[in-house]
Every structure is written in structure tokens, then in C-alpha cells.
Tab-separated table of C-alpha atoms (C1' of nucleotides) in Angstrom:
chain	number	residue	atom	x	y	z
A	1	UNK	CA	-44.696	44.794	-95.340
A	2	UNK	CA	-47.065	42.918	-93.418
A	3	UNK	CA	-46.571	40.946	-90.045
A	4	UNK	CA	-47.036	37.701	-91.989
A	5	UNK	CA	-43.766	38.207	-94.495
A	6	UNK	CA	-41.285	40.112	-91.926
A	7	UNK	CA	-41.904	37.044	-89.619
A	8	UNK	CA	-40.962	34.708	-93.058
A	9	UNK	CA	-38.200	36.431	-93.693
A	10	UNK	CA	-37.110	36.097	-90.074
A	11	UNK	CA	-37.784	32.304	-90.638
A	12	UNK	CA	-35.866	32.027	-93.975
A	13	UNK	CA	-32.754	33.859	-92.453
A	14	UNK	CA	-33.186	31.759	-89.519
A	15	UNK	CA	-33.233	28.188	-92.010
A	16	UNK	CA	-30.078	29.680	-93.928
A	17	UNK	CA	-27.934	30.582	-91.031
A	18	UNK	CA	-28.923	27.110	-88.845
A	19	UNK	CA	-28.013	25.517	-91.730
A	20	UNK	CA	-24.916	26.883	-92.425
A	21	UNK	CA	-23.158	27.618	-89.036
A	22	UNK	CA	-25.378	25.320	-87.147
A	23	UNK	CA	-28.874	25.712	-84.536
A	24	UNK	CA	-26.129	26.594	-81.300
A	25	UNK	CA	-23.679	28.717	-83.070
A	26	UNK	CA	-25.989	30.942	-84.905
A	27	UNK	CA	-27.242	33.658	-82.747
A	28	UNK	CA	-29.896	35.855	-82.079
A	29	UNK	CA	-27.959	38.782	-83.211
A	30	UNK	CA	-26.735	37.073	-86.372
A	31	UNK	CA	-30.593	36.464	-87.388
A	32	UNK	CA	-31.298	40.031	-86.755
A	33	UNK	CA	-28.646	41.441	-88.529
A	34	UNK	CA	-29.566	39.334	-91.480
A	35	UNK	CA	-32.989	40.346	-91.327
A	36	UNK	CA	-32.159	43.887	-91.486
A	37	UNK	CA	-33.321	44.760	-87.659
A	38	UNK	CA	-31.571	44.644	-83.838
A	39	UNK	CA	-31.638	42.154	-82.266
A	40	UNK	CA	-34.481	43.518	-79.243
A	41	UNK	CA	-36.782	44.039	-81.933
A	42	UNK	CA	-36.769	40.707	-83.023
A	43	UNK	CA	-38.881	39.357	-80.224
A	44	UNK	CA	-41.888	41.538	-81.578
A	45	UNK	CA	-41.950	39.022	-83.847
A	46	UNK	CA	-41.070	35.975	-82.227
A	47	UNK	CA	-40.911	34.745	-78.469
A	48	UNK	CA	-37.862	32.331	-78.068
A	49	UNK	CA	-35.150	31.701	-80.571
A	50	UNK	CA	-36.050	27.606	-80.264
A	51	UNK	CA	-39.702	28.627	-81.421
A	52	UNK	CA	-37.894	29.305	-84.688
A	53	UNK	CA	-36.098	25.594	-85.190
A	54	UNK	CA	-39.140	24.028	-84.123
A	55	UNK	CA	-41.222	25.886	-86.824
A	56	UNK	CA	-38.583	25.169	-89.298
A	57	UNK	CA	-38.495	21.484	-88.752
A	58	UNK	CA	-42.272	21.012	-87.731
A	59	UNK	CA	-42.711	22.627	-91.144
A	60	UNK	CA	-40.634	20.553	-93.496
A	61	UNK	CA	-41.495	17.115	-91.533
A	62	UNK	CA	-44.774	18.302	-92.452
A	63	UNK	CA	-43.957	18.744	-96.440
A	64	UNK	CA	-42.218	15.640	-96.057
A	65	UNK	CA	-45.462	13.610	-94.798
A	66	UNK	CA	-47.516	15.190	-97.347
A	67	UNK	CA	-45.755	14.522	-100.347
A	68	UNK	CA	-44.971	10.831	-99.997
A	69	UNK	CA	-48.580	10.679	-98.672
A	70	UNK	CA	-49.508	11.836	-102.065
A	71	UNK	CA	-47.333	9.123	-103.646
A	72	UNK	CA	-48.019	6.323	-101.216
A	73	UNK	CA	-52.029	6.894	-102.553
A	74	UNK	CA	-51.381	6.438	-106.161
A	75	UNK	CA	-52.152	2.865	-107.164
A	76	UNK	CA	-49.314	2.006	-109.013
A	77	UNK	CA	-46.310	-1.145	-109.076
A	78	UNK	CA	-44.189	-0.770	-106.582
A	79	UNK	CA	-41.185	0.194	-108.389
A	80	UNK	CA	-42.981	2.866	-109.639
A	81	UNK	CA	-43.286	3.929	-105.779
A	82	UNK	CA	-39.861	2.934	-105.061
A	83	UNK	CA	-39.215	5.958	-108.173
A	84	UNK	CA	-41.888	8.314	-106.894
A	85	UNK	CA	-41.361	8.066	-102.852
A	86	UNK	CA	-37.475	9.109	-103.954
A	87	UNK	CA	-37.976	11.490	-106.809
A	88	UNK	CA	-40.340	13.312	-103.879
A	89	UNK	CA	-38.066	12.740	-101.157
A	90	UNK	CA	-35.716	14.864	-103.272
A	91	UNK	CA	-37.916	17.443	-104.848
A	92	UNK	CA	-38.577	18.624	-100.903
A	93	UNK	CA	-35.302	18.381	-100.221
A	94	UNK	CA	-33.667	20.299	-103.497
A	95	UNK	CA	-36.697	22.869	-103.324
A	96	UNK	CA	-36.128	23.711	-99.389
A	97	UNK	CA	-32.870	22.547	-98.907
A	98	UNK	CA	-32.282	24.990	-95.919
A	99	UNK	CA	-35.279	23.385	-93.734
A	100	UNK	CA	-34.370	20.035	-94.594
A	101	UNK	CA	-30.368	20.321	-93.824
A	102	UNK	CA	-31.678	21.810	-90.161
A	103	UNK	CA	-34.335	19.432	-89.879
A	104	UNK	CA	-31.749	16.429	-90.504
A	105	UNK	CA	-29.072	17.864	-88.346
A	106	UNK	CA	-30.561	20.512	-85.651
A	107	UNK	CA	-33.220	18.503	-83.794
A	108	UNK	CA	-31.446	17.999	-80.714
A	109	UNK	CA	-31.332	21.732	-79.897
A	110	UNK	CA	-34.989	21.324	-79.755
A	111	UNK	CA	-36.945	20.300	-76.054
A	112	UNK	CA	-37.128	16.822	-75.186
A	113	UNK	CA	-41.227	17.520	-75.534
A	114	UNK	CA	-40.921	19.327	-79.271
A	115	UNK	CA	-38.278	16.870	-80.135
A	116	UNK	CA	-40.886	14.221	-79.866
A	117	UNK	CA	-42.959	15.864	-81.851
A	118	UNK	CA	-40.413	15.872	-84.941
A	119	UNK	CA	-39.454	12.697	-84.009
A	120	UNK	CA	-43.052	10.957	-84.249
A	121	UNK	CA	-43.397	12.885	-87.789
A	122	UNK	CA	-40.256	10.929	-88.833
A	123	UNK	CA	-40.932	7.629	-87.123
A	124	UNK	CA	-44.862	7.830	-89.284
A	125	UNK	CA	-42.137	8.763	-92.504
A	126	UNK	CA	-40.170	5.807	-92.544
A	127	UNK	CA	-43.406	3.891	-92.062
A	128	UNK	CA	-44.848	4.639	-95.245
A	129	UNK	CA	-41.689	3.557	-96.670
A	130	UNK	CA	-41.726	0.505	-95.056
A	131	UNK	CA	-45.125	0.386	-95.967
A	132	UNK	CA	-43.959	0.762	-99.864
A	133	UNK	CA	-41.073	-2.132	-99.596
A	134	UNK	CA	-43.628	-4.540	-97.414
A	135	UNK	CA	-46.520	-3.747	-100.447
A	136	UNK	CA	-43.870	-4.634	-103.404
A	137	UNK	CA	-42.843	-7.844	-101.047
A	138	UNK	CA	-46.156	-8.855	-100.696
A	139	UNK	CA	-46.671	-8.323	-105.044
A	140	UNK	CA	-43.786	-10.784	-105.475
A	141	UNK	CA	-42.035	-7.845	-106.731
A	142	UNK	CA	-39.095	-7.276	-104.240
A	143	UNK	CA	-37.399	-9.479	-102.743
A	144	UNK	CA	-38.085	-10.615	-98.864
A	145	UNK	CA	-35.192	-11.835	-97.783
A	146	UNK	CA	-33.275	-8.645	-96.828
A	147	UNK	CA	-36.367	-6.280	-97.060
A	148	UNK	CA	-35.176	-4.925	-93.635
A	149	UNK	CA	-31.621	-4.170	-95.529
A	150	UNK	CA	-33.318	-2.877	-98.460
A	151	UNK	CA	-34.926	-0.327	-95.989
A	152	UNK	CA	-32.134	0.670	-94.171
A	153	UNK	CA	-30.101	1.467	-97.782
A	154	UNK	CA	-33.609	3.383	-99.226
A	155	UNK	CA	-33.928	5.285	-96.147
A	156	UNK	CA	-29.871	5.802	-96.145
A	157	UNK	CA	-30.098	7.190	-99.878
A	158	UNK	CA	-33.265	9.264	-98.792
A	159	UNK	CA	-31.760	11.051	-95.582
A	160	UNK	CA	-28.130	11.776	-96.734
A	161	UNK	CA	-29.493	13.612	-99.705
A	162	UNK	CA	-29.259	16.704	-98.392
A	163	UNK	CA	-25.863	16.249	-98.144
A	164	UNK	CA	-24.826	16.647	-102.026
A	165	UNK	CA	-27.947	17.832	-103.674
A	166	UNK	CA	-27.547	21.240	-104.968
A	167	UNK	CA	-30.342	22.712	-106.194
A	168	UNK	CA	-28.646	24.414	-109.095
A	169	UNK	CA	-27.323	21.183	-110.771
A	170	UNK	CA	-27.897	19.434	-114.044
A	171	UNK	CA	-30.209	16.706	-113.286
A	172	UNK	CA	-34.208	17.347	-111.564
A	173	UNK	CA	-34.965	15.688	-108.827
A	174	UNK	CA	-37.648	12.870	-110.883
A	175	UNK	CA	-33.833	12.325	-113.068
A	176	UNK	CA	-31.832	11.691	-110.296
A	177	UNK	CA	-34.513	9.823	-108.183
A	178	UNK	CA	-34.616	7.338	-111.959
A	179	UNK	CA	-30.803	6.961	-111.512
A	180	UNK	CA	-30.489	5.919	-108.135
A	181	UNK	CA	-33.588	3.896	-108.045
A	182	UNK	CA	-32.051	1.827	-110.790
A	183	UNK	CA	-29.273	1.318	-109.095
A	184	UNK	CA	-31.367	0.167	-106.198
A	185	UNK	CA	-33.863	-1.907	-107.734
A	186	UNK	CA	-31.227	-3.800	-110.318
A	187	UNK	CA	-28.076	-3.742	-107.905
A	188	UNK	CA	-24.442	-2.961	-109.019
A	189	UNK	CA	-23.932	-6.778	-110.388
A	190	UNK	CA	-23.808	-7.122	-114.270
A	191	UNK	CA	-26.383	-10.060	-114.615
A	192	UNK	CA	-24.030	-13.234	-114.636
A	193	UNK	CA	-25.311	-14.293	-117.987
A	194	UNK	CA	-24.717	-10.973	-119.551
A	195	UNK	CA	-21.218	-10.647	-118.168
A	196	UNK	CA	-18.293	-10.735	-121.401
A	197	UNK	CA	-16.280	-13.595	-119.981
A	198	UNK	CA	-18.388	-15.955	-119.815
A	199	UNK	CA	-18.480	-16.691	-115.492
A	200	UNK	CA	-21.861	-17.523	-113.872
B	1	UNK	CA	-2.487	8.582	-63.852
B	2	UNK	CA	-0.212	9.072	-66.783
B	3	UNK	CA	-0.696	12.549	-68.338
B	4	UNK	CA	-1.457	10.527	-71.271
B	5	UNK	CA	-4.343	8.600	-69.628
B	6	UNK	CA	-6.010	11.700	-68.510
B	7	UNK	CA	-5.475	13.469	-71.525
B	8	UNK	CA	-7.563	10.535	-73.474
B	9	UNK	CA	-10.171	10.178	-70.519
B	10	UNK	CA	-10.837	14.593	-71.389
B	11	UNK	CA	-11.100	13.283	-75.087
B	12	UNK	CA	-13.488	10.540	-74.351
B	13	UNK	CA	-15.761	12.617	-72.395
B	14	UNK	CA	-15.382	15.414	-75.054
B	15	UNK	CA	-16.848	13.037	-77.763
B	16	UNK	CA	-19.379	11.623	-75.550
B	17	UNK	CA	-20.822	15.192	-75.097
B	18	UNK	CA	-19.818	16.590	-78.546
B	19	UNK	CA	-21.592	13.437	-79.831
B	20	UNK	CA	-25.000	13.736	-77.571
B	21	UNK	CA	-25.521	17.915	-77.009
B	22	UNK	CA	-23.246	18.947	-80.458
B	23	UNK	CA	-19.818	20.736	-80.350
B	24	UNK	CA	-21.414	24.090	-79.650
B	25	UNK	CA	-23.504	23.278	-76.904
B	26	UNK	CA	-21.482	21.417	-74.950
B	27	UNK	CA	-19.237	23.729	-72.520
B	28	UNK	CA	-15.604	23.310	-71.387
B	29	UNK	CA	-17.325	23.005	-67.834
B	30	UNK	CA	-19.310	20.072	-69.011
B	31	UNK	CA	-16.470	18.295	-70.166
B	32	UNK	CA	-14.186	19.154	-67.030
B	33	UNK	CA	-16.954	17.814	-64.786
B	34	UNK	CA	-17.103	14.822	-66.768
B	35	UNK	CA	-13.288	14.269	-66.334
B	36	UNK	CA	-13.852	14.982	-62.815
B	37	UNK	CA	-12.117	18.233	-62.548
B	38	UNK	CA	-12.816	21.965	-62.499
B	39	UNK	CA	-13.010	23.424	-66.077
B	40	UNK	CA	-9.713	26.099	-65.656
B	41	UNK	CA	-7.766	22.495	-64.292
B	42	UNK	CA	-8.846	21.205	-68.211
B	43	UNK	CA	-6.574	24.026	-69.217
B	44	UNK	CA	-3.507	22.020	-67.997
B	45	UNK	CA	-4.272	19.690	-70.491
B	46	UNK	CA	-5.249	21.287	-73.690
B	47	UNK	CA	-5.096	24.785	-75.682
B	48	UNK	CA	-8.573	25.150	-76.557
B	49	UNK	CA	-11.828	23.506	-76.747
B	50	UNK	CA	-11.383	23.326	-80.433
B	51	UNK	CA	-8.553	21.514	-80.139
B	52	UNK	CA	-10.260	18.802	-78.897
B	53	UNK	CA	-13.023	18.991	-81.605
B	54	UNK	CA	-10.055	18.449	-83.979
B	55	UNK	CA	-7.940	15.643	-82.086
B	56	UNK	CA	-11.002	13.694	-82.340
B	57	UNK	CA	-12.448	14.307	-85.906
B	58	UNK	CA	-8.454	13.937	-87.220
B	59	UNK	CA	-8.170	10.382	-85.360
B	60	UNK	CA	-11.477	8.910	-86.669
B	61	UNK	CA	-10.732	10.070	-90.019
B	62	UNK	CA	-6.959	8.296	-90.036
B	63	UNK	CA	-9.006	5.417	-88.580
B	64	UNK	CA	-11.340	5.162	-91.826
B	65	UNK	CA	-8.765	5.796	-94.346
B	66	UNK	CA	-6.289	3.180	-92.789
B	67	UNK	CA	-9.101	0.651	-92.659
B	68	UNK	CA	-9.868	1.226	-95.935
B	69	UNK	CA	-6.467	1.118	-97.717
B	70	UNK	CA	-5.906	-1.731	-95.770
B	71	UNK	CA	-8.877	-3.584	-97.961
B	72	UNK	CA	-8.070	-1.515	-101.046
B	73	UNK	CA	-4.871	-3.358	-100.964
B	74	UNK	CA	-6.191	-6.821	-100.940
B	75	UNK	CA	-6.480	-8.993	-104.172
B	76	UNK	CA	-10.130	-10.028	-104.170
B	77	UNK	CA	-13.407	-9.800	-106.423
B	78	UNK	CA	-14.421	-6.499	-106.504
B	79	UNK	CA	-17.978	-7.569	-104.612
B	80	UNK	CA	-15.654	-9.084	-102.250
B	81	UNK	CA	-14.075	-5.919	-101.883
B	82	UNK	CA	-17.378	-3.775	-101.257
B	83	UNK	CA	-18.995	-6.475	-98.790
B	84	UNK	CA	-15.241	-5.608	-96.845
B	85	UNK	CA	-14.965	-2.383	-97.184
B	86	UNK	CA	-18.739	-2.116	-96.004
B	87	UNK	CA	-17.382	-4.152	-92.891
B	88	UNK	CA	-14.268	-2.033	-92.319
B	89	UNK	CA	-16.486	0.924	-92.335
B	90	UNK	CA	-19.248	-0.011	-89.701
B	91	UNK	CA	-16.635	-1.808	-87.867
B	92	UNK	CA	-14.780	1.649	-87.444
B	93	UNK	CA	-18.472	3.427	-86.650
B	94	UNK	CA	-19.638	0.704	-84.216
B	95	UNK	CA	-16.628	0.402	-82.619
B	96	UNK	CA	-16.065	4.531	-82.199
B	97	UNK	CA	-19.466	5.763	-82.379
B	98	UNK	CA	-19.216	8.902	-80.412
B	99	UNK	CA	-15.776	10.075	-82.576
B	100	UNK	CA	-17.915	8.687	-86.127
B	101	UNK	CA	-20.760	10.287	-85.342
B	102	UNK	CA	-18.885	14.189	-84.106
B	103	UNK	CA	-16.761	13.193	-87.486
B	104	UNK	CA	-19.757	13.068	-89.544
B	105	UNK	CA	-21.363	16.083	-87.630
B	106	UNK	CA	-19.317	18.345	-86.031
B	107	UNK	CA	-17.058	19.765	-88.479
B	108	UNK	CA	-18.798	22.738	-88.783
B	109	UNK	CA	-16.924	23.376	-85.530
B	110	UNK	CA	-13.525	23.815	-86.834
B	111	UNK	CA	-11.709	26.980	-87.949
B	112	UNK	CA	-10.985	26.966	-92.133
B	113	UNK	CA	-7.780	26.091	-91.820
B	114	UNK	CA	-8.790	22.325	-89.708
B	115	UNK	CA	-11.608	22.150	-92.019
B	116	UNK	CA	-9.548	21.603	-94.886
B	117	UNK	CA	-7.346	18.988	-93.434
B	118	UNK	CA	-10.656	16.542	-91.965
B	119	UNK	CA	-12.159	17.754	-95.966
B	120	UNK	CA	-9.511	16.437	-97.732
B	121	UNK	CA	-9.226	13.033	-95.484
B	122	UNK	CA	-12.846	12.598	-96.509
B	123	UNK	CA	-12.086	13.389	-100.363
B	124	UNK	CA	-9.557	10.973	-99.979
B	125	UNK	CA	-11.729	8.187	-98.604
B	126	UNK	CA	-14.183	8.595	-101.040
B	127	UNK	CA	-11.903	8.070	-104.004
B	128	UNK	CA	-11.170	4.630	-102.308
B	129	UNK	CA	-14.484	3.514	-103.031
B	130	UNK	CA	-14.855	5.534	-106.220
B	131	UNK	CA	-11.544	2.685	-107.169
B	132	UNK	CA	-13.235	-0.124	-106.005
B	133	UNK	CA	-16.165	0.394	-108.140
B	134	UNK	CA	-14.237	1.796	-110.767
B	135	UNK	CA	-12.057	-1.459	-110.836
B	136	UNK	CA	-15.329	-3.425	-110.351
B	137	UNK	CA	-16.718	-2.145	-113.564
B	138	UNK	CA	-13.033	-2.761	-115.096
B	139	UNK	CA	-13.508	-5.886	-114.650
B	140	UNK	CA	-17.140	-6.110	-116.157
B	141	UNK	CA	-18.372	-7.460	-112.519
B	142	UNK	CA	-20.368	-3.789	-111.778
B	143	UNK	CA	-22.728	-2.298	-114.561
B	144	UNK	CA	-20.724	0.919	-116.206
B	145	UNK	CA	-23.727	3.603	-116.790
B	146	UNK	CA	-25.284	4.357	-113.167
B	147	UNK	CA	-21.415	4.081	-111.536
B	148	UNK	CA	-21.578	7.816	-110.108
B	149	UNK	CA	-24.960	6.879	-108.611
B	150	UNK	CA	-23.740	3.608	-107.183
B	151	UNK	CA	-21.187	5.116	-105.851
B	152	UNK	CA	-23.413	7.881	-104.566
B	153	UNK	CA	-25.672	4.794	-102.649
B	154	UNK	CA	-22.542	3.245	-101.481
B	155	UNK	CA	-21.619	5.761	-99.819
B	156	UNK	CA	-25.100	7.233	-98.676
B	157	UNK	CA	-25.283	3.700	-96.972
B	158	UNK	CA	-21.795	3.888	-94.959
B	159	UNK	CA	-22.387	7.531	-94.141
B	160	UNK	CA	-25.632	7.073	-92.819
B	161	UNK	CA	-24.741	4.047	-90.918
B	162	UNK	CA	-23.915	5.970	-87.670
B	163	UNK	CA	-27.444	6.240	-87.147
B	164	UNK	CA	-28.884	3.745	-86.667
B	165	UNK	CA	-25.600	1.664	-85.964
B	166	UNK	CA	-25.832	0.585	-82.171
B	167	UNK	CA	-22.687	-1.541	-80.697
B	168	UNK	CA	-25.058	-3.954	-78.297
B	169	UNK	CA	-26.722	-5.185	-81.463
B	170	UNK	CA	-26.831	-8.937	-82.264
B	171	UNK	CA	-25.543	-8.878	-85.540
B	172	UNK	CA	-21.900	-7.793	-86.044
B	173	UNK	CA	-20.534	-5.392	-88.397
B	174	UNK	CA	-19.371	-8.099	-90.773
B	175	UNK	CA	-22.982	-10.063	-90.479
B	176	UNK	CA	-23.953	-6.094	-91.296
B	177	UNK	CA	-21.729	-5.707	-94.147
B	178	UNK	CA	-22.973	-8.892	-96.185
B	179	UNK	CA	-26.808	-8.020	-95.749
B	180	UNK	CA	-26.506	-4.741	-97.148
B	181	UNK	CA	-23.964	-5.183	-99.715
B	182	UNK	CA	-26.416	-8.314	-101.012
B	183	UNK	CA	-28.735	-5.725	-101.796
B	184	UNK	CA	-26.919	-2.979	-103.102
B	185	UNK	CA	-25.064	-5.623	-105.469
B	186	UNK	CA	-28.267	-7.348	-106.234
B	187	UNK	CA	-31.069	-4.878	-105.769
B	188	UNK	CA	-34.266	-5.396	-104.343
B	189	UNK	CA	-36.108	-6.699	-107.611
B	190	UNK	CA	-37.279	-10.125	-108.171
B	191	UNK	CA	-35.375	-11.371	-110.956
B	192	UNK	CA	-38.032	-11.367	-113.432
B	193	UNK	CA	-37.679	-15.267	-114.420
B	194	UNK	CA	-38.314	-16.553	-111.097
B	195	UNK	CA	-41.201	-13.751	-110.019
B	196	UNK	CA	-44.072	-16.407	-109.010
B	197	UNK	CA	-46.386	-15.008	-111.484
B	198	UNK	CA	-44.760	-15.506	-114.334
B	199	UNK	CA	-44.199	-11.664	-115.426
B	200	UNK	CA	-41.544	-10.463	-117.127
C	1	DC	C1'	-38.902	48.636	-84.387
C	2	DC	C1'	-35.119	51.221	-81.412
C	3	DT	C1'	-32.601	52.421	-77.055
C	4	DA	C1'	-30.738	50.734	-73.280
C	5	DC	C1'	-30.006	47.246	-70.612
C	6	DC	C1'	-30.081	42.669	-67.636
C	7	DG	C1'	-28.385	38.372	-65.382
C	8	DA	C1'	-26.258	34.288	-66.834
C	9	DT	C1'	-22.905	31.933	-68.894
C	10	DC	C1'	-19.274	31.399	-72.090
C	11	DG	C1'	-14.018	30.103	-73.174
C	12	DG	C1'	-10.047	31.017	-71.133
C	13	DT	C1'	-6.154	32.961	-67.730
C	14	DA	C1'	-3.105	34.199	-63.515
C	15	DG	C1'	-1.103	32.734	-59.554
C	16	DG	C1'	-0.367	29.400	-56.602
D	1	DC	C1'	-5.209	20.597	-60.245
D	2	DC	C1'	-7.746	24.544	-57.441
D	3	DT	C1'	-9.115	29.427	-56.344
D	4	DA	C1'	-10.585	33.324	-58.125
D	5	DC	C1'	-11.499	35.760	-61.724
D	6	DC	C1'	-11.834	38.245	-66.594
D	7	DG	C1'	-13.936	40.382	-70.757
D	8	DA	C1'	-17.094	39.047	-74.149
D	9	DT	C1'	-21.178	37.533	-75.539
D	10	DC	C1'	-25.404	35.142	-74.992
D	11	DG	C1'	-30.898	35.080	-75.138
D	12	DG	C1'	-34.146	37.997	-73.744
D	13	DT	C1'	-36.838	42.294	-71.586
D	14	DA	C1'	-38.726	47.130	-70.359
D	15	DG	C1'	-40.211	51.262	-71.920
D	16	DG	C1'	-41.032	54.043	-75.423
DNA sequence: CCTACCGATCGGTAGG
DNA sequence: CCTACCGATCGGTAGG
């Protein structure tokens, strides 16, 4: 096996177990153990256990950027972005769902210097969907008042995904992303001239 | 001091600490210097260091459900009943951030056994809101298809709200409440008859 | 990649 | 609530 895959199959026993017990809790040894070596002879592969979150999350805030780079190019109505942005949002998440759960919840075991780092990635994230909401605004396609709400609930929707996406389910990620942007674009309110009794 | 007092004043400096470093991270000597003591004189006061992780992840999650049943139980229109139970929820995060946020992170911490008892306090607040919507689309006030995902966005958006929810901010949890609930009730779209250019 | 180990620090205790 | 400490375990290293 060459140099290259032992040290991803450090990384990827590294994501599971930070995801599971936690960055703090999980040790050295436990990493190790998992990837079939002692724990001494890790370090001829890596050279601090925090080098390992930092790749981890550098790496997925990375994927993250990319792919709703790729979407934010695409000249399209911005509900179709709205649909996109998500449905890509949760394809990274569903297809590395290890990285992201650490990424989301593991940062603060990381330097204050590399914690910048990942935090600038995310900062430039939420600006291209801010960039998305401000474009459909500025079309006369989403509302204004509230955009700054309508944010804050995208972005909510977005980052707590990793929290009940199973990559197993029934529903792909471009379904689900359909679903919920529905629900975001058209709200939970039957349209008061649609509703059976009558009120408006 | 009451035994009481200084009992709560080791709590409050346990989720300060559990809230800013994580549960693992954050040593019995960090909290005992916080308290102003030496960390074997914590031992007077409590059994173990997980004992405090589950004190303060069992309180917060009483405080939600109470909170909650206490809007359940009020006769209103079911939007009336998400803008409050969107209140009751940030009002409970604002005003206990450090407990809401080690609620919503920490849990990891805790033996099986605790685990199950925070895990079912959560189940239970989530069927609250699965009623309210449920009763909501009862009533034909919320569209039926989507429910699960509104319900999914709901609750994406009250989870999330610990962070970014900061107590010094200008607007209050109920001035919160109504901006977000207006757009998850309805949506960011344009209603199509008033967009400017005429579309539909 | 293993053997053998290091100093530091961890949660917790005994005795006062 | 302090003094004084314990065994266990931590991340990491030296030498092969």
C-alpha cells in the first residue's frame, strides 16, 4: 500500500471516530487501533493529532466552496439556485457525512490561527448564499423585506443537515433539496384564496 | 453561601466552559478555578464531572419542553401557535445560552444510560411541534404534502438558533420569532400576481 | 511500523 | 474547603 492511501485511511478513521465520539474524546490510540497499527507508528505518518482535524475540515470547507461555486456560476432564476445551492449543500454533506459532522461540530479543538482559516472558508460560504437571496431580491423574485430572515432559515436548513441525513435513505439529495426548497420558497400557509372555508 | 448557591455558581461555570472549550476539554480543575476553589474541594459538591454535564443538559431540556407545552396548550391559530412557539424557543436559548448550546452539543458526553433520558426529552419536544403543524394542516391553515419537510425547517430553524442567537442583540426573541416565522409561513417568493414584471 | 518509553495531565480520593 | 496524592491515560518521541 502506498504512503498516499495508509495516510487516507488514517484520515477516514480519524473523520469516523471525531465524528462519532467527538475531536477531544477520540484518541490517538483509538485512531491507531482502527487503522490497524500502534499508536507510535502513527506519527510516521502524521505529525500532531490536530494536523488531522484541520485536514479534515480544511478539506470539506473546501468541497463545500467548490460545489456551490459551481452552482452560484450557472445562469439560471433564482429559485432554481435556491434548489441547486441546497440539493449541493446536501449531496456534500450525504456523500462525506463524516467530514462534514466534524467540520460542523469539531472546529474549536482546532488553533485560534487554523480556526481562522475554517472560519474565513465559511464566512466566503454564507456569502455566496447571501449572494443567491440578494440576486433573486434584486430579480423581483424574493421578497426583500425579511431577506436577512430568509437567510438565517436557508443557512439554518443548510447547516443542521448533517444532523438527520443518512446517506442510506429513500430520497437523493436533488429530492430532498426539491422538498424543502418548496417549503421555503412557498411557506407553510395554504394560499388564503385556496383555503376550503372560505377565510382570507 | 448556601450550599445551594455554590452548588449553582460550580454549574454555571461548568456550562460556561462546557459551552466555550466542549465537555471533554474542559477539566475539573478548570471548573474549580472558575468557582474559585481547588479542584479535589469541587468534590464536596458533586460525584463526578459527568454529573454536571447531565444536571445541566436535564434542566435545559425540562426548560424547552415546559415552555413548549405551555404554548401547546393555548387556543390560538395554528400560525399563532408557531410564531409562539418560535418565541418560547429562542427565548429559552437567549436567555440560557451556555446550557442550550452544551444541550444541543454536548450529549455525546453522557454515559448510555443519561443519553436516553436527554434523547427521549428531545423526541418528546419534537412531537410538540410535529402537533402544531399537524393540527395546522387539520385545520386546512398549513399545506398537507411537504408537512415532514416543514416540520424538518421548523425545527432546523429553532435548533440552529443557538448560533447565531446573541442575548445583547436589539431585537428580542419575540421581535425574532415573528420575522422568521413570516417567512417560513410565507416563503420567500414573490407572490406571482404582484411580481413587478408581470410574470406568472 | 514496532518496542519501549516519557513527562504531563487527567478525574478522583483520603485525611484532616 | 485544603493538602497531598493516586493510578490511568494522554499525545508524542527515540532508536531500531
Amino acid at each position: 500500500m502506498t504512503d498516499r492511501n495508509r495516510r487516507e485511511q488514517i484520515l477516514q478513521a480519524a473523520r469516523a471516530l471525531f465524528r462519532e465520539k467527538g475531536y477531544h474524546a477520540t484518541t490517538i490510540r483509538d485512531i491507531a487501533d482502527e487503522a490497524g497499527m500502534l499508536s507510535g507508528s502513527l506519527y510516521a505518518h502524521i505529525r500532531t493529532k490536530e494536523d488531522l482535524l484541520f485536514e479534515i475540515t480544511d478539506e470539506i470547507a473546501d468541497q463545500f466552496l467548490d460545489e456551490m461555486k459551481a452552482v452560484a456560476g450557472r445562469s439560471l432564476p433564482p429559485d432554481a439556485l435556491l434548489r441547486q445551492g441546497l440539493a449541493a449543500h446536501l449531496r456534500v454533506v450525504s456523500t462525506h457525512l463524516d467530514a462534514a459532522s466534524v467540520f460542523m461540530h469539531e472546529w474549536r479543538g482546532l488553533s485560534p490561527d487554523r480556526r481562522r482559516v475554517i472560519q474565513e472558508k465559511r464566512d466566503a460560504y454564507e456569502q455566496m448564499w447571501a449572494g443567491i437571496l440578494e440576486a433573486g431580491a434584486a430579480a423581483g423574485v424574493f421578497r426583500r423585506e425579511g431577506l436577512r430572515f430568509a437567510r438565517l432559515v436557508v443557512l439554518s436548513v443548510a447547516n443542521w443537515s448533517y444532523q438527520w441525513l443518512h446517506p442510506g435513505g429513500v430520497l437523493s439529495a436533488e429530492q430532498l433539496a426539491d422538498q424543502l426548497a418548496e417549503v421555503l420558497l412557498s411557506g407553510l400557509l395554504v394560499p388564503p384564496a385556496d383555503r376550503a372555508d372560505g377565510t382570507a
